[in-house]
Amino acid sequence: MNAERLIEKAKEARTFAYVPYSDFAVGAALLAKNGQVFSGCNVENGAYSPSICAERTAFSKAVSEGVREFEAIAIVGGPCDKEPENMCPPCGVCRQVMQEFCDPKTFMIYLNDGSRTVSYRLEELFPAGFVL
Ligand code: THU
């Protein structure tokens, strides 16, 4: 599974985003080491704090199905009414969740703004991450 195919899966997942409060739809596609792909979208809530990001939806789906080893994640996001025009880097909470399950030196994060894909290693986006 290459970066571009993973981006396509993130775009598909984005179509399911439930975002009545922000109108900002995000999709993620998480590639496990066994080749499985877990998709996720953001799911908001009227009480705001129960809202969950697309990335954490994908991680929760994978971990709850017994999968804990990951290679990469693709993330796309932007206002609901159009195709994304900017990169959507993961929030700090999602970076901490990546840190929990992924090797920061090898786990890849792919972002796409509609025309360009950039890739980062987790350690670049989350240096000196906390591990208990
Ligand atoms: N959001 C994500 O799903 N992932 C990110 O990486 C950034 C933000 C969501 C949270 C909220 O539903 C909306 O985007 C606006 O912040």
Coordinates of N, CA and C and ligand atoms in Angstrom, one line a residue:
M1 N 0.9 -1.2 0.0 CA 0.0 0.0 0.0 C 0.9 1.2 0.0
N2 N 0.9 2.0 -1.1 CA 1.7 3.2 -1.1 C 0.9 4.4 -0.6
A3 N 1.7 5.5 -0.4 CA 1.1 6.7 0.2 C -0.1 7.2 -0.6
E4 N -0.1 7.2 -1.9 CA -1.2 7.8 -2.7 C -2.5 6.9 -2.5
R5 N -2.3 5.6 -2.4 CA -3.5 4.8 -2.2 C -4.1 5.0 -0.8
L6 N -3.2 5.2 0.2 CA -3.6 5.5 1.5 C -4.3 6.8 1.6
I7 N -3.8 7.8 0.9 CA -4.5 9.1 0.8 C -5.9 8.9 0.2
E8 N -6.1 8.1 -0.8 CA -7.4 7.9 -1.4 C -8.3 7.3 -0.4
K9 N -7.8 6.4 0.4 CA -8.7 5.8 1.5 C -9.1 6.8 2.5
A10 N -8.2 7.7 2.8 CA -8.5 8.7 3.8 C -9.6 9.7 3.2
K11 N -9.5 9.9 2.0 CA -10.5 10.8 1.3 C -11.9 10.1 1.4
E12 N -11.9 8.8 1.1 CA -13.2 8.1 1.2 C -13.8 8.2 2.6
A13 N -12.9 7.9 3.6 CA -13.3 8.0 5.0 C -13.9 9.3 5.4
R14 N -13.3 10.4 4.8 CA -13.7 11.7 5.1 C -15.2 12.0 4.7
T15 N -15.7 11.3 3.7 CA -17.1 11.5 3.3 C -18.0 11.1 4.4
F16 N -17.6 10.3 5.4 CA -18.5 9.9 6.5 C -18.4 10.8 7.7
A17 N -17.5 11.8 7.7 CA -17.4 12.7 8.9 C -18.7 13.2 9.4
Y18 N -18.9 13.2 10.7 CA -20.1 13.7 11.3 C -19.6 15.0 12.0
V19 N -19.9 16.2 11.3 CA -19.3 17.4 11.8 C -20.3 18.6 11.8
P20 N -21.4 18.4 12.5 CA -22.4 19.5 12.4 C -22.0 20.8 13.1
Y21 N -20.9 20.7 14.0 CA -20.5 21.9 14.8 C -19.4 22.6 14.2
S22 N -18.4 21.9 13.6 CA -17.3 22.6 13.0 C -17.4 22.7 11.5
D23 N -18.2 21.9 10.8 CA -18.2 21.8 9.4 C -16.8 21.6 8.8
F24 N -15.9 20.9 9.6 CA -14.6 20.6 9.1 C -14.4 19.1 9.1
A25 N -14.4 18.5 7.9 CA -14.4 17.1 7.8 C -13.0 16.5 7.6
V26 N -12.7 15.5 8.4 CA -11.4 14.9 8.4 C -11.5 13.4 8.1
G27 N -10.6 12.9 7.3 CA -10.6 11.4 7.1 C -9.1 10.9 7.3
A28 N -9.0 9.7 7.8 CA -7.7 9.1 8.1 C -7.8 7.6 7.6
A29 N -6.6 7.2 7.2 CA -6.5 5.7 6.8 C -5.2 5.3 7.5
L30 N -5.3 4.3 8.3 CA -4.2 3.8 9.2 C -3.8 2.4 8.6
L31 N -2.5 2.3 8.2 CA -2.0 1.1 7.6 C -1.3 0.3 8.7
A32 N -1.8 -0.9 8.9 CA -1.1 -1.8 9.9 C 0.0 -2.6 9.3
K33 N 0.9 -3.1 10.1 CA 2.0 -3.9 9.6 C 1.6 -5.1 8.9
N34 N 0.4 -5.7 9.3 CA -0.1 -6.9 8.6 C -0.8 -6.6 7.3
G35 N -0.8 -5.3 6.9 CA -1.4 -4.9 5.6 C -2.8 -4.4 5.7
Q36 N -3.5 -4.6 6.8 CA -4.9 -4.1 7.0 C -4.9 -2.6 7.0
V37 N -6.0 -2.0 6.5 CA -6.1 -0.6 6.6 C -7.4 -0.3 7.4
F38 N -7.2 0.6 8.4 CA -8.4 1.0 9.3 C -8.6 2.4 9.0
S39 N -9.9 2.7 8.6 CA -10.2 4.1 8.2 C -10.9 4.8 9.4
G40 N -10.9 6.1 9.4 CA -11.6 6.8 10.5 C -12.0 8.2 10.0
C41 N -13.1 8.7 10.6 CA -13.5 10.1 10.3 C -13.7 10.8 11.7
N42 N -13.8 12.1 11.7 CA -14.1 12.7 13.0 C -15.6 12.6 13.2
V43 N -15.9 12.4 14.5 CA -17.3 12.3 14.9 C -17.5 13.2 16.1
E44 N -18.3 14.3 15.8 CA -18.5 15.4 16.8 C -19.7 15.1 17.7
N45 N -19.8 15.9 18.7 CA -20.9 15.7 19.7 C -21.3 17.1 20.2
G46 N -22.6 17.2 20.4 CA -23.2 18.5 20.9 C -22.6 19.0 22.2
A47 N -22.0 18.0 23.0 CA -21.4 18.4 24.3 C -19.9 18.8 24.0
Y48 N -19.5 18.8 22.8 CA -18.1 19.1 22.3 C -17.0 18.2 22.8
S49 N -16.8 18.0 24.1 CA -15.7 17.3 24.5 C -15.7 15.8 24.1
P50 N -16.9 15.2 23.9 CA -16.9 13.8 23.5 C -16.4 13.6 22.0
S51 N -16.2 14.7 21.3 CA -15.9 14.6 19.9 C -14.5 13.8 19.7
I52 N -14.4 13.1 18.7 CA -13.2 12.4 18.4 C -12.7 12.7 17.0
C53 N -11.3 12.8 16.9 CA -10.7 13.1 15.7 C -10.7 11.8 14.8
A54 N -10.5 12.0 13.5 CA -10.5 10.9 12.5 C -9.4 9.9 12.9
E55 N -8.2 10.5 13.2 CA -7.0 9.6 13.5 C -7.3 8.7 14.7
R56 N -7.9 9.2 15.7 CA -8.1 8.4 16.9 C -9.3 7.4 16.7
T57 N -10.2 7.7 15.8 CA -11.2 6.8 15.4 C -10.6 5.6 14.8
A58 N -9.6 5.8 13.9 CA -8.9 4.7 13.2 C -8.1 3.9 14.1
F59 N -7.4 4.5 15.0 CA -6.6 3.8 16.0 C -7.5 2.9 16.9
S60 N -8.6 3.5 17.3 CA -9.5 2.8 18.2 C -10.1 1.6 17.5
K61 N -10.4 1.7 16.2 CA -11.0 0.6 15.5 C -10.0 -0.5 15.4
A62 N -8.7 -0.2 15.1 CA -7.7 -1.2 15.0 C -7.4 -1.9 16.3
V63 N -7.1 -1.1 17.3 CA -6.8 -1.7 18.6 C -7.9 -2.6 19.2
S64 N -9.1 -2.1 18.9 CA -10.3 -2.9 19.4 C -10.5 -4.2 18.6
E65 N -9.8 -4.3 17.5 CA -9.8 -5.6 16.8 C -8.6 -6.4 16.9
G66 N -7.7 -6.0 17.9 CA -6.5 -6.8 18.2 C -5.3 -6.4 17.4
V67 N -5.3 -5.3 16.7 CA -4.2 -4.9 15.8 C -3.5 -3.7 16.5
R68 N -2.2 -3.9 16.7 CA -1.4 -2.8 17.5 C -0.1 -2.4 16.8
E69 N 0.1 -3.0 15.7 CA 1.4 -2.6 15.0 C 1.1 -1.9 13.7
F70 N 1.7 -0.7 13.6 CA 1.3 0.2 12.5 C 2.5 0.7 11.7
E71 N 2.3 1.0 10.4 CA 3.4 1.5 9.6 C 3.2 3.0 9.2
A72 N 1.9 3.4 9.0 CA 1.7 4.7 8.4 C 0.2 5.1 8.6
I73 N 0.0 6.4 8.5 CA -1.3 7.0 8.5 C -1.4 8.1 7.5
A74 N -2.5 8.1 6.7 CA -2.8 9.2 5.8 C -3.9 10.1 6.4
I75 N -3.8 11.4 6.3 CA -4.8 12.3 6.9 C -5.2 13.4 5.8
V76 N -6.5 13.6 5.6 CA -6.9 14.7 4.8 C -8.1 15.4 5.5
G77 N -8.1 16.7 5.4 CA -9.2 17.4 6.1 C -9.4 18.8 5.5
G78 N -10.6 19.3 5.8 CA -10.9 20.7 5.3 C -12.4 21.0 5.5
P79 N -12.8 22.2 5.1 CA -14.2 22.5 5.2 C -15.1 21.5 4.4
C80 N -16.2 21.2 5.0 CA -17.1 20.2 4.4 C -17.5 20.3 2.9
D81 N -17.7 21.6 2.5 CA -18.4 21.8 1.3 C -17.5 21.7 0.1
K82 N -16.2 21.4 0.3 CA -15.3 21.3 -0.9 C -14.2 20.4 -0.6
E83 N -13.4 20.1 -1.6 CA -12.2 19.2 -1.5 C -11.2 19.9 -0.7
P84 N -10.4 19.2 0.1 CA -9.4 19.9 0.9 C -8.4 20.6 0.1
E85 N -8.0 21.8 0.6 CA -7.1 22.7 -0.2 C -5.8 22.9 0.7
N86 N -5.8 22.5 1.9 CA -4.7 22.7 2.8 C -4.3 21.3 3.5
M87 N -3.1 21.2 3.9 CA -2.7 20.0 4.7 C -3.5 20.1 6.0
C88 N -3.7 18.9 6.6 CA -4.4 18.8 7.9 C -3.5 18.0 8.8
P89 N -2.6 18.6 9.4 CA -1.7 17.9 10.3 C -2.4 17.4 11.6
P90 N -2.0 16.3 12.2 CA -2.7 15.8 13.3 C -2.6 16.7 14.6
C91 N -3.7 16.7 15.4 CA -3.6 17.5 16.6 C -2.7 16.9 17.6
G92 N -2.4 17.6 18.7 CA -1.5 17.1 19.7 C -1.9 15.8 20.4
V93 N -3.2 15.8 20.6 CA -3.7 14.6 21.3 C -3.5 13.3 20.4
C94 N -3.8 13.5 19.1 CA -3.6 12.4 18.2 C -2.2 12.0 18.0
R95 N -1.3 13.0 18.1 CA 0.2 12.7 18.1 C 0.6 11.8 19.3
Q96 N 0.0 12.1 20.4 CA 0.3 11.4 21.6 C -0.2 9.9 21.5
V97 N -1.4 9.7 20.8 CA -1.9 8.4 20.6 C -1.0 7.6 19.7
M98 N -0.5 8.3 18.6 CA 0.4 7.6 17.7 C 1.6 7.2 18.5
Q99 N 2.1 8.0 19.4 CA 3.3 7.7 20.2 C 3.1 6.5 21.0
E100 N 1.9 6.2 21.5 CA 1.5 5.1 22.3 C 1.8 3.8 21.5
F101 N 1.4 3.8 20.3 CA 1.4 2.5 19.5 C 2.5 2.4 18.4
C102 N 3.2 3.5 18.1 CA 4.0 3.4 16.9 C 5.5 3.8 17.3
D103 N 6.4 3.2 16.4 CA 7.8 3.6 16.6 C 8.0 5.0 16.0
P104 N 8.4 6.0 16.8 CA 8.5 7.4 16.2 C 9.5 7.5 15.1
K105 N 10.5 6.6 15.1 CA 11.5 6.7 14.1 C 11.1 6.1 12.7
T106 N 10.0 5.3 12.7 CA 9.7 4.7 11.4 C 8.2 4.9 11.0
F107 N 7.3 5.3 12.0 CA 5.9 5.5 11.6 C 5.8 6.7 10.8
M108 N 5.1 6.6 9.6 CA 5.0 7.7 8.6 C 3.6 8.3 8.7
I109 N 3.6 9.6 8.5 CA 2.4 10.4 8.5 C 2.3 11.1 7.1
Y110 N 1.3 10.8 6.3 CA 1.1 11.4 5.0 C 0.0 12.4 5.0
L111 N 0.3 13.6 4.5 CA -0.7 14.7 4.4 C -0.8 15.1 2.9
N112 N -2.0 15.5 2.6 CA -2.3 15.9 1.2 C -3.2 17.1 1.1
D113 N -2.8 18.1 0.3 CA -3.7 19.3 0.2 C -4.5 19.3 -1.1
G114 N -4.6 18.2 -1.8 CA -5.4 18.2 -3.0 C -4.4 18.1 -4.2
S115 N -3.2 18.6 -4.1 CA -2.3 18.6 -5.2 C -0.9 18.0 -4.8
R116 N -0.6 18.0 -3.5 CA 0.7 17.6 -3.1 C 0.6 16.7 -1.9
T117 N 1.5 15.7 -1.8 CA 1.6 14.8 -0.6 C 2.9 15.1 0.1
V118 N 2.9 15.3 1.4 CA 4.1 15.4 2.2 C 4.1 14.3 3.2
S119 N 5.3 13.8 3.5 CA 5.4 12.8 4.5 C 6.4 13.2 5.6
Y120 N 6.0 12.7 6.8 CA 6.8 13.0 8.0 C 7.0 11.7 8.8
R121 N 8.1 11.6 9.5 CA 8.2 10.5 10.5 C 7.6 11.1 11.8
L122 N 7.0 10.2 12.6 CA 6.3 10.7 13.8 C 7.3 11.5 14.6
E123 N 8.5 11.1 14.7 CA 9.5 11.8 15.6 C 9.7 13.3 15.1
E124 N 9.4 13.5 13.8 CA 9.6 14.9 13.4 C 8.4 15.8 13.8
L125 N 7.2 15.2 13.9 CA 6.0 15.9 14.3 C 5.8 15.9 15.8
F126 N 6.5 14.9 16.5 CA 6.2 14.8 17.9 C 7.6 14.4 18.6
P127 N 8.5 15.3 18.6 CA 9.8 15.0 19.2 C 9.7 14.8 20.7
A128 N 10.5 14.0 21.3 CA 10.6 13.7 22.7 C 9.2 13.4 23.3
G129 N 8.4 12.6 22.6 CA 7.1 12.2 23.1 C 7.1 11.5 24.4
F130 N 6.1 11.6 25.2 CA 6.0 11.0 26.5 C 5.6 9.5 26.3
V131 N 6.4 8.6 27.0 CA 6.0 7.2 27.1 C 6.1 6.8 28.6
L132 N 5.1 6.2 29.1 CA 5.2 5.7 30.5 C 6.1 4.5 30.7
Ligands
THU1 N1 -9.8 17.1 13.6 C1 -9.5 15.8 13.3 O1 -10.4 14.9 13.1 N2 -8.2 15.5 13.1 C2 -7.2 16.5 13.1 O2 -6.1 16.1 12.8 C3 -7.5 17.9 13.4 C4 -8.9 18.2 13.8 C5 -11.3 17.4 13.8 C6 -11.7 17.7 15.2 C7 -13.0 18.5 15.0 O3 -14.0 17.6 14.7 C8 -12.7 19.2 13.7 O4 -11.6 18.5 13.1 C9 -12.3 20.7 13.9 O5 -11.3 20.8 14.8

